[in-house]
Amino acid sequence: MRNKNGEAQVLSGMKEKQKRYETLVRAFHADIYRYAYWLVKDKPVAEDIVQETFLRAWRSLDSLQDEKAAKSWLITILRRENARRFERKQLDLVDIDDVSVFDEQPSTESALAHRELNQLMLGLKEEYREPLMLQLLFGFSGEEIAEQLNLNKNTVMTRLFRARNQLKEALESQNTLRGRKNG
Amino acid sequence: MDELEFRRRVYANPDNNEQDVIDAATQDPEKQAFRNELKAFNNRLSVASKVPVPEDLAHKLIWQQSVRDFALQKKRNRWYTAMAASIAFVAGISFTQWYNAPQADLSMQALAHMQYAEQEKSHSAVPVDLQQINAKLAGFGAHLAADIGNVKSANYCHLSTVRSLHLILDTDQGLMSVFVLPHSDDTALPKSFAGERFHGESVDLHKANVIVVGENGAELAPLKNKVTRNMLFST
């Protein structure tokens, strides 16, 4: 009898864990994937890392006490996973300029602009790109980014400033170029 | 707030809603315009940052977890099964060894068989003839040169694991048994032994041991001597 109860408890515990995990996946998989993509600049690799991340998350799900902390917890796992990938083997990193980032052909003006922005963001230095994505994707505050990346807040704010500044300038210079061409 | 500070803060976070930033913007249309421009720009960045996610990713993540978990479970189960199998195997081996270990005390077995001897019905009213006995003795490489008495039955039986021939004889001193069993090095066979009702004596013949068992008080020597005299072994 006790055994049966114990089993039932284990089962319901498993079920509970499964439910928590699925909630976590549904809530965060998209942004976690995007974040991975901006980190590694490669879709299949990003997907691999996300799978690895969630697998690790599942294994240590019991250690996640505070659901509010889930986001940064996952990001931490992801960043560690990414670092591990570099330890494992120094991958041949393709230069993003040589690769077509989107398979779809941009058909409209906005799609073109969209693609352009993408390229520009991919071209940012990682130290600028990462805090920017934490802000754009997860709505992290300066303090939260600082904590996540283990930097001080001023450094983070400077990097965010530079990231946008560079993007804006690059965009404007491209527009000027295009304007000249068109004109 | 000076221009540079304002710009730095808006660049760092266009959606900055801190009071001093809002105040500075309200007071200065240029700052306001700059802020609005940056907000719009940031919107575009925000949209661009949301790259398409593989459609089935969520399913994949949930699926991979269940599959790996299942595999893990299976592995664990396999491990349990393997464990159980080894335990069963060891238990089996030990039991077999214990069971097969020639019981040091064949004599006790012989005594136990006597209980059955009483129940054993003779196969026919006619005594078992010498030919039949010798046919069975042949397995031990032995034969009897002459009758040793009125043999009621001659059957193979196992004393512990040792296959033996059990002869039950009707004698003037009651039922007696003669066991013929092959030599076995690790078998200790006492010269004489006794139980509550029966006692027995053994004799080591050329190629086999012979045990004679009779009721307590019955004299075993005559039958034993008869067997010893008449049992011959082929070389």
Coordinates of C-alpha atoms in Angstrom, one line a residue:
Chain A
M1 CA 0.0 0.0 0.0
R2 CA 2.7 2.4 1.0
N3 CA 4.6 1.3 -2.0
K4 CA 1.7 2.1 -4.3
N5 CA 1.4 5.5 -2.7
G6 CA 5.0 6.1 -3.1
E7 CA 4.8 5.1 -6.7
A8 CA 1.9 7.3 -7.3
Q9 CA 3.8 10.1 -5.7
V10 CA 6.8 9.5 -7.9
L11 CA 4.5 9.4 -10.9
S12 CA 2.6 12.5 -10.0
G13 CA 6.0 14.1 -9.3
M14 CA 7.2 13.2 -12.8
K15 CA 3.9 14.5 -14.2
E16 CA 4.4 17.7 -12.3
K17 CA 7.9 18.1 -13.6
Q18 CA 6.8 17.3 -17.1
K19 CA 4.2 20.0 -16.9
R20 CA 6.6 22.5 -15.6
Y21 CA 9.0 21.6 -18.3
E22 CA 6.4 22.0 -21.1
T23 CA 5.4 25.3 -19.7
L24 CA 9.0 26.4 -19.8
V25 CA 9.4 25.2 -23.3
R26 CA 6.3 26.9 -24.6
A27 CA 7.0 30.2 -22.8
F28 CA 10.7 30.6 -23.7
H29 CA 11.7 28.3 -26.6
A30 CA 11.2 31.0 -29.2
D31 CA 13.2 33.8 -27.6
I32 CA 15.8 31.3 -26.4
Y33 CA 16.2 30.1 -29.9
R34 CA 16.5 33.6 -31.3
Y35 CA 19.0 34.5 -28.7
A36 CA 21.0 31.4 -29.6
Y37 CA 20.8 32.4 -33.2
W38 CA 22.2 35.8 -32.5
L39 CA 24.9 34.3 -30.5
V40 CA 26.1 31.7 -33.0
K41 CA 24.8 33.2 -36.2
D42 CA 23.8 29.8 -37.5
K43 CA 20.3 28.3 -37.5
P44 CA 21.1 24.6 -37.2
V45 CA 23.7 25.2 -34.6
A46 CA 21.3 27.5 -32.7
E47 CA 18.8 24.7 -32.7
D48 CA 21.3 22.2 -31.5
I49 CA 22.3 24.5 -28.6
V50 CA 18.7 25.1 -27.7
Q51 CA 18.0 21.4 -27.6
E52 CA 21.0 20.9 -25.4
T53 CA 20.0 23.8 -23.2
F54 CA 16.5 22.5 -22.6
L55 CA 17.8 19.0 -22.0
R56 CA 20.1 20.4 -19.3
A57 CA 17.2 22.5 -18.0
W58 CA 15.1 19.3 -17.7
R59 CA 17.8 17.6 -15.8
S60 CA 18.2 20.3 -13.2
L61 CA 14.6 21.5 -13.3
D62 CA 14.3 20.8 -9.6
S63 CA 16.9 23.4 -8.9
L64 CA 14.7 26.1 -10.5
Q65 CA 12.7 27.3 -7.5
D66 CA 11.6 30.7 -8.7
E67 CA 9.6 30.7 -12.0
K68 CA 10.4 34.4 -12.4
A69 CA 14.1 33.5 -12.6
A70 CA 13.4 30.9 -15.4
K71 CA 14.4 33.3 -18.2
S72 CA 17.8 34.2 -16.9
W73 CA 18.3 30.7 -15.7
L74 CA 17.8 29.4 -19.3
I75 CA 20.0 32.1 -20.7
T76 CA 22.7 31.1 -18.3
I77 CA 22.5 27.5 -19.4
L78 CA 22.5 28.5 -23.0
R79 CA 25.5 30.7 -22.7
R80 CA 27.4 27.9 -20.9
E81 CA 26.3 25.5 -23.5
N82 CA 27.6 27.9 -26.2
A83 CA 30.9 28.3 -24.4
R84 CA 31.2 24.5 -24.1
R85 CA 30.7 24.2 -27.8
F86 CA 33.8 26.4 -28.3
E87 CA 35.8 24.3 -25.8
R88 CA 34.8 21.1 -27.6
K89 CA 36.1 22.2 -30.9
Q90 CA 37.1 25.4 -32.5
L91 CA 34.5 25.5 -35.2
D92 CA 35.3 26.9 -38.5
L93 CA 33.3 30.1 -38.3
V94 CA 31.9 31.2 -41.6
D95 CA 32.0 34.8 -42.4
I96 CA 28.5 35.9 -42.3
D97 CA 29.0 38.1 -45.3
D98 CA 29.5 35.1 -47.4
V99 CA 26.4 33.4 -46.3
S100 CA 22.8 34.2 -47.3
V101 CA 21.2 34.5 -43.9
F102 CA 17.7 34.1 -45.2
D103 CA 16.7 31.6 -47.7
E104 CA 13.6 33.5 -48.7
Q105 CA 14.2 36.1 -51.3
P106 CA 13.2 39.5 -50.0
S107 CA 10.3 40.5 -52.2
T108 CA 9.1 43.7 -50.7
E109 CA 10.8 46.9 -49.6
S110 CA 10.2 46.2 -46.0
A111 CA 11.6 42.7 -46.3
L112 CA 14.6 44.1 -47.9
A113 CA 15.0 46.6 -45.0
H114 CA 14.4 43.8 -42.6
R115 CA 17.1 41.8 -44.1
E116 CA 19.5 44.7 -44.1
L117 CA 18.9 45.2 -40.4
N118 CA 19.5 41.6 -39.8
Q119 CA 22.8 41.7 -41.6
L120 CA 23.8 44.8 -39.7
M121 CA 23.0 43.2 -36.3
L122 CA 24.8 40.1 -37.2
G123 CA 27.8 42.3 -38.1
L124 CA 27.9 43.8 -34.6
K125 CA 30.7 42.7 -32.3
E126 CA 29.5 40.0 -30.0
E127 CA 30.1 42.2 -26.9
Y128 CA 27.6 44.7 -28.4
R129 CA 25.2 42.2 -29.9
E130 CA 24.7 40.2 -26.8
P131 CA 23.4 42.9 -24.4
L132 CA 21.4 44.3 -27.2
M133 CA 19.6 41.0 -27.8
L134 CA 19.0 40.6 -24.1
Q135 CA 17.3 43.9 -24.2
L136 CA 15.3 43.4 -27.4
L137 CA 14.3 39.8 -26.9
F138 CA 13.8 39.6 -23.2
G139 CA 13.2 43.2 -22.3
F140 CA 16.0 43.0 -19.7
S141 CA 16.9 46.2 -17.9
G142 CA 20.5 47.5 -17.7
E143 CA 20.8 45.9 -14.3
E144 CA 19.5 42.6 -15.4
I145 CA 21.8 42.5 -18.4
A146 CA 24.7 43.5 -16.2
E147 CA 23.9 40.6 -13.8
Q148 CA 23.4 38.1 -16.6
L149 CA 26.6 39.0 -18.4
N150 CA 28.6 39.6 -15.2
L151 CA 29.4 43.1 -16.2
N152 CA 28.9 46.4 -14.4
K153 CA 25.9 48.4 -15.4
N154 CA 27.8 51.3 -16.9
T155 CA 29.7 49.0 -19.2
V156 CA 26.4 47.5 -20.3
M157 CA 24.8 50.9 -20.9
T158 CA 27.9 52.0 -22.9
R159 CA 27.7 48.9 -25.1
L160 CA 24.0 49.3 -25.7
F161 CA 24.6 52.9 -26.7
R162 CA 27.4 51.9 -29.1
A163 CA 25.4 49.0 -30.5
R164 CA 22.5 51.2 -31.5
N165 CA 24.7 54.0 -32.6
Q166 CA 26.7 51.8 -34.9
L167 CA 23.5 50.3 -36.4
K168 CA 22.0 53.6 -37.0
E169 CA 25.0 55.0 -38.6
A170 CA 25.5 52.0 -40.8
L171 CA 21.9 52.1 -41.8
E172 CA 22.1 55.8 -42.6
S173 CA 25.3 55.4 -44.6
Q174 CA 23.7 52.6 -46.6
N175 CA 20.6 54.7 -47.3
T176 CA 22.9 57.5 -48.4
L177 CA 24.6 55.1 -50.7
R178 CA 21.4 53.8 -52.1
G179 CA 20.1 57.3 -52.4
R180 CA 23.0 58.2 -54.6
K181 CA 22.6 55.1 -56.7
N182 CA 19.0 55.7 -57.1
G183 CA 19.5 59.4 -57.8
Chain B
M1 CA 20.2 67.0 -18.6
D2 CA 22.7 67.8 -21.3
E3 CA 22.4 66.7 -24.8
L4 CA 25.1 64.1 -24.7
E5 CA 23.8 62.5 -21.5
F6 CA 20.3 62.5 -22.9
R7 CA 21.4 60.9 -26.2
R8 CA 23.5 58.3 -24.4
R9 CA 20.6 57.2 -22.3
V10 CA 18.1 57.1 -25.1
Y11 CA 20.5 55.2 -27.3
A12 CA 21.1 52.7 -24.5
N13 CA 17.4 52.3 -24.1
P14 CA 15.0 54.0 -26.3
D15 CA 12.1 52.8 -24.2
N16 CA 13.6 54.4 -21.2
N17 CA 10.8 55.7 -19.1
E18 CA 12.8 57.2 -16.4
Q19 CA 11.3 60.5 -15.2
D20 CA 14.3 62.7 -15.9
V21 CA 14.5 61.4 -19.5
I22 CA 10.7 62.0 -20.0
D23 CA 11.0 65.5 -18.5
A24 CA 14.0 66.4 -20.7
A25 CA 12.0 65.3 -23.7
T26 CA 8.9 67.2 -22.8
Q27 CA 10.9 70.4 -22.3
D28 CA 12.8 70.2 -25.6
P29 CA 11.0 69.3 -28.9
E30 CA 14.3 68.4 -30.5
K31 CA 15.0 65.9 -27.8
Q32 CA 11.4 64.7 -28.1
A33 CA 11.9 64.1 -31.8
F34 CA 15.2 62.4 -31.3
R35 CA 13.5 60.1 -28.7
N36 CA 10.7 59.3 -31.0
E37 CA 13.0 58.6 -33.8
L38 CA 15.0 56.2 -31.7
K39 CA 11.9 54.5 -30.4
A40 CA 10.8 53.9 -34.0
F41 CA 14.3 52.7 -34.9
N42 CA 14.3 50.4 -31.9
N43 CA 10.9 49.0 -32.9
R44 CA 12.4 48.0 -36.2
L45 CA 15.4 46.4 -34.4
S46 CA 13.0 44.6 -32.2
V47 CA 11.0 43.2 -35.1
A48 CA 14.2 42.2 -36.9
S49 CA 15.6 40.5 -33.8
K50 CA 12.6 38.2 -33.8
V51 CA 13.9 35.8 -36.4
P52 CA 11.5 33.1 -37.4
V53 CA 11.6 30.1 -35.1
P54 CA 11.5 26.6 -36.6
E55 CA 7.9 25.7 -36.4
D56 CA 8.2 22.4 -34.7
L57 CA 10.9 23.4 -32.2
A58 CA 8.6 23.4 -29.1
H59 CA 7.4 19.9 -30.0
K60 CA 10.9 18.8 -30.7
L61 CA 12.1 20.0 -27.3
I62 CA 9.2 18.3 -25.5
W63 CA 9.5 15.2 -27.6
Q64 CA 13.3 14.9 -27.3
Q65 CA 13.0 15.2 -23.5
S66 CA 10.4 12.4 -23.3
V67 CA 12.3 10.2 -25.6
R68 CA 15.6 10.7 -23.8
D69 CA 13.8 10.2 -20.5
F70 CA 12.2 7.1 -21.8
A71 CA 15.5 5.9 -23.0
L72 CA 17.1 6.6 -19.7
Q73 CA 14.2 4.9 -17.9
K74 CA 14.7 1.9 -20.2
K75 CA 18.4 1.9 -19.6
R76 CA 17.7 2.0 -15.9
N77 CA 15.2 -0.8 -16.3
R78 CA 17.7 -2.7 -18.4
W79 CA 20.2 -2.2 -15.6
Y80 CA 17.7 -3.4 -13.1
T81 CA 16.9 -6.4 -15.3
A82 CA 20.6 -7.1 -15.7
M83 CA 21.0 -6.8 -12.0
A84 CA 18.1 -9.1 -11.3
A85 CA 19.4 -11.5 -13.9
S86 CA 22.9 -11.6 -12.3
I87 CA 21.4 -12.1 -8.9
A88 CA 19.2 -14.9 -10.3
F89 CA 22.2 -16.3 -12.1
V90 CA 24.4 -16.3 -9.0
A91 CA 21.6 -17.7 -6.9
G92 CA 21.1 -20.4 -9.5
I93 CA 24.8 -21.3 -9.6
S94 CA 25.1 -21.3 -5.8
F95 CA 22.0 -23.4 -5.5
T96 CA 23.1 -25.9 -8.1
Q97 CA 26.5 -26.1 -6.5
W98 CA 25.0 -26.6 -3.1
Y99 CA 22.5 -29.0 -4.5
N100 CA 25.0 -30.9 -6.5
A101 CA 27.6 -30.9 -3.8
P102 CA 27.8 -34.6 -3.0
Q103 CA 26.3 -34.8 0.4
A104 CA 28.9 -35.8 2.8
D105 CA 26.4 -38.0 4.4
L106 CA 25.3 -40.6 1.9
S107 CA 24.5 -42.8 4.8
M108 CA 21.7 -40.5 5.9
Q109 CA 20.3 -40.7 2.5
A110 CA 20.5 -44.5 2.6
L111 CA 18.6 -44.5 5.8
A112 CA 16.0 -42.2 4.4
H113 CA 15.6 -44.5 1.4
M114 CA 14.7 -47.2 3.8
Q115 CA 11.5 -45.5 4.6
Y116 CA 10.5 -45.9 1.0
A117 CA 11.7 -49.4 0.9
E118 CA 8.8 -50.4 3.1
Q119 CA 6.4 -48.8 0.7
E120 CA 8.0 -50.1 -2.3
K121 CA 5.9 -52.9 -3.7
S122 CA 7.6 -55.7 -5.3
H123 CA 7.1 -55.7 -9.0
S124 CA 5.8 -59.2 -8.9
A125 CA 5.2 -61.9 -6.4
V126 CA 8.2 -63.6 -8.0
P127 CA 11.5 -62.4 -6.7
V128 CA 13.6 -60.4 -9.1
D129 CA 15.9 -62.9 -10.7
L130 CA 19.6 -62.6 -10.9
Q131 CA 19.6 -61.8 -14.6
Q132 CA 17.5 -58.7 -14.0
I133 CA 19.8 -57.6 -11.2
N134 CA 22.9 -58.2 -13.2
A135 CA 21.4 -56.2 -16.1
K136 CA 21.1 -53.3 -13.7
L137 CA 24.4 -53.8 -12.1
A138 CA 26.1 -53.8 -15.5
G139 CA 26.0 -50.0 -15.3
F140 CA 28.4 -50.2 -12.4
G141 CA 30.6 -52.6 -14.2
A142 CA 29.6 -55.3 -11.7
H143 CA 27.6 -58.4 -11.6
L144 CA 26.6 -61.0 -9.1
A145 CA 28.0 -64.4 -9.4
A146 CA 25.2 -66.0 -7.4
D147 CA 21.9 -65.1 -5.7
I148 CA 22.3 -63.1 -2.6
G149 CA 18.7 -63.8 -1.4
N150 CA 15.2 -63.0 -2.1
V151 CA 15.3 -59.7 -3.9
K152 CA 12.0 -58.0 -3.9
S153 CA 12.9 -55.1 -6.1
A154 CA 15.9 -53.7 -7.9
N155 CA 15.6 -50.0 -8.8
Y156 CA 17.9 -47.2 -9.6
C157 CA 17.7 -44.4 -7.1
H158 CA 19.6 -41.3 -6.2
L159 CA 21.4 -41.0 -2.9
S160 CA 21.8 -37.3 -3.0
T161 CA 23.1 -36.9 -6.5
V162 CA 24.8 -40.3 -6.7
R163 CA 22.9 -42.8 -8.9
S164 CA 22.8 -46.1 -7.2
L165 CA 21.1 -49.4 -7.5
H166 CA 18.8 -50.1 -4.6
L167 CA 18.0 -53.7 -3.9
I168 CA 15.4 -54.6 -1.4
L169 CA 15.7 -58.0 0.1
D170 CA 13.4 -60.0 2.2
T171 CA 15.5 -61.8 4.7
D172 CA 14.9 -63.7 7.8
Q173 CA 15.8 -60.6 9.7
G174 CA 13.3 -58.4 7.9
L175 CA 13.6 -56.2 5.0
M176 CA 17.1 -55.2 4.1
S177 CA 18.5 -53.0 1.5
V178 CA 21.6 -53.1 -0.5
F179 CA 22.8 -50.0 -2.2
V180 CA 25.4 -50.2 -4.9
L181 CA 27.0 -46.9 -5.8
P182 CA 29.9 -45.9 -7.8
H183 CA 33.1 -44.6 -6.2
S184 CA 33.2 -41.0 -5.8
D185 CA 36.2 -39.3 -4.4
D186 CA 34.5 -36.5 -2.5
T187 CA 32.0 -38.7 -0.9
A188 CA 32.6 -39.6 2.7
L189 CA 31.0 -42.9 3.5
P190 CA 31.2 -44.1 7.1
K191 CA 31.9 -47.8 7.7
S192 CA 28.8 -48.0 9.8
F193 CA 26.0 -45.7 10.7
A194 CA 22.6 -45.8 12.4
G195 CA 19.4 -43.9 12.6
E196 CA 16.4 -44.3 14.7
R197 CA 15.0 -47.4 13.1
F198 CA 17.7 -48.6 10.8
H199 CA 21.4 -49.0 10.8
G200 CA 23.8 -49.7 8.0
E201 CA 27.3 -50.7 7.1
S202 CA 29.3 -50.0 4.0
V203 CA 32.0 -51.8 2.3
D204 CA 34.4 -50.5 -0.3
L205 CA 34.5 -53.0 -3.1
H206 CA 36.8 -53.0 -6.1
K207 CA 34.9 -50.4 -8.1
A208 CA 31.9 -49.5 -6.1
N209 CA 30.7 -48.9 -2.6
V210 CA 28.1 -51.2 -1.2
I211 CA 25.8 -50.2 1.6
V212 CA 23.8 -52.7 3.5
V213 CA 21.0 -51.3 5.6
G214 CA 18.6 -53.2 7.9
E215 CA 16.5 -52.6 10.9
N216 CA 18.2 -51.8 14.1
G217 CA 19.1 -55.1 15.7
A218 CA 19.2 -57.0 12.4
E219 CA 22.5 -58.5 11.7
L220 CA 24.0 -57.0 8.5
A221 CA 27.2 -59.0 8.3
P222 CA 25.8 -62.1 6.6
L223 CA 24.2 -60.2 3.7
K224 CA 27.2 -57.9 3.5
N225 CA 29.5 -60.8 3.2
K226 CA 27.3 -62.5 0.7
V227 CA 27.4 -59.4 -1.5
T228 CA 31.1 -58.9 -1.1
R229 CA 31.7 -62.6 -2.0
N230 CA 29.5 -62.6 -5.0
M231 CA 30.0 -59.2 -6.5
L232 CA 32.5 -59.3 -9.3
F233 CA 33.7 -56.5 -11.4
S234 CA 34.6 -56.5 -15.0
T235 CA 38.0 -55.1 -15.6

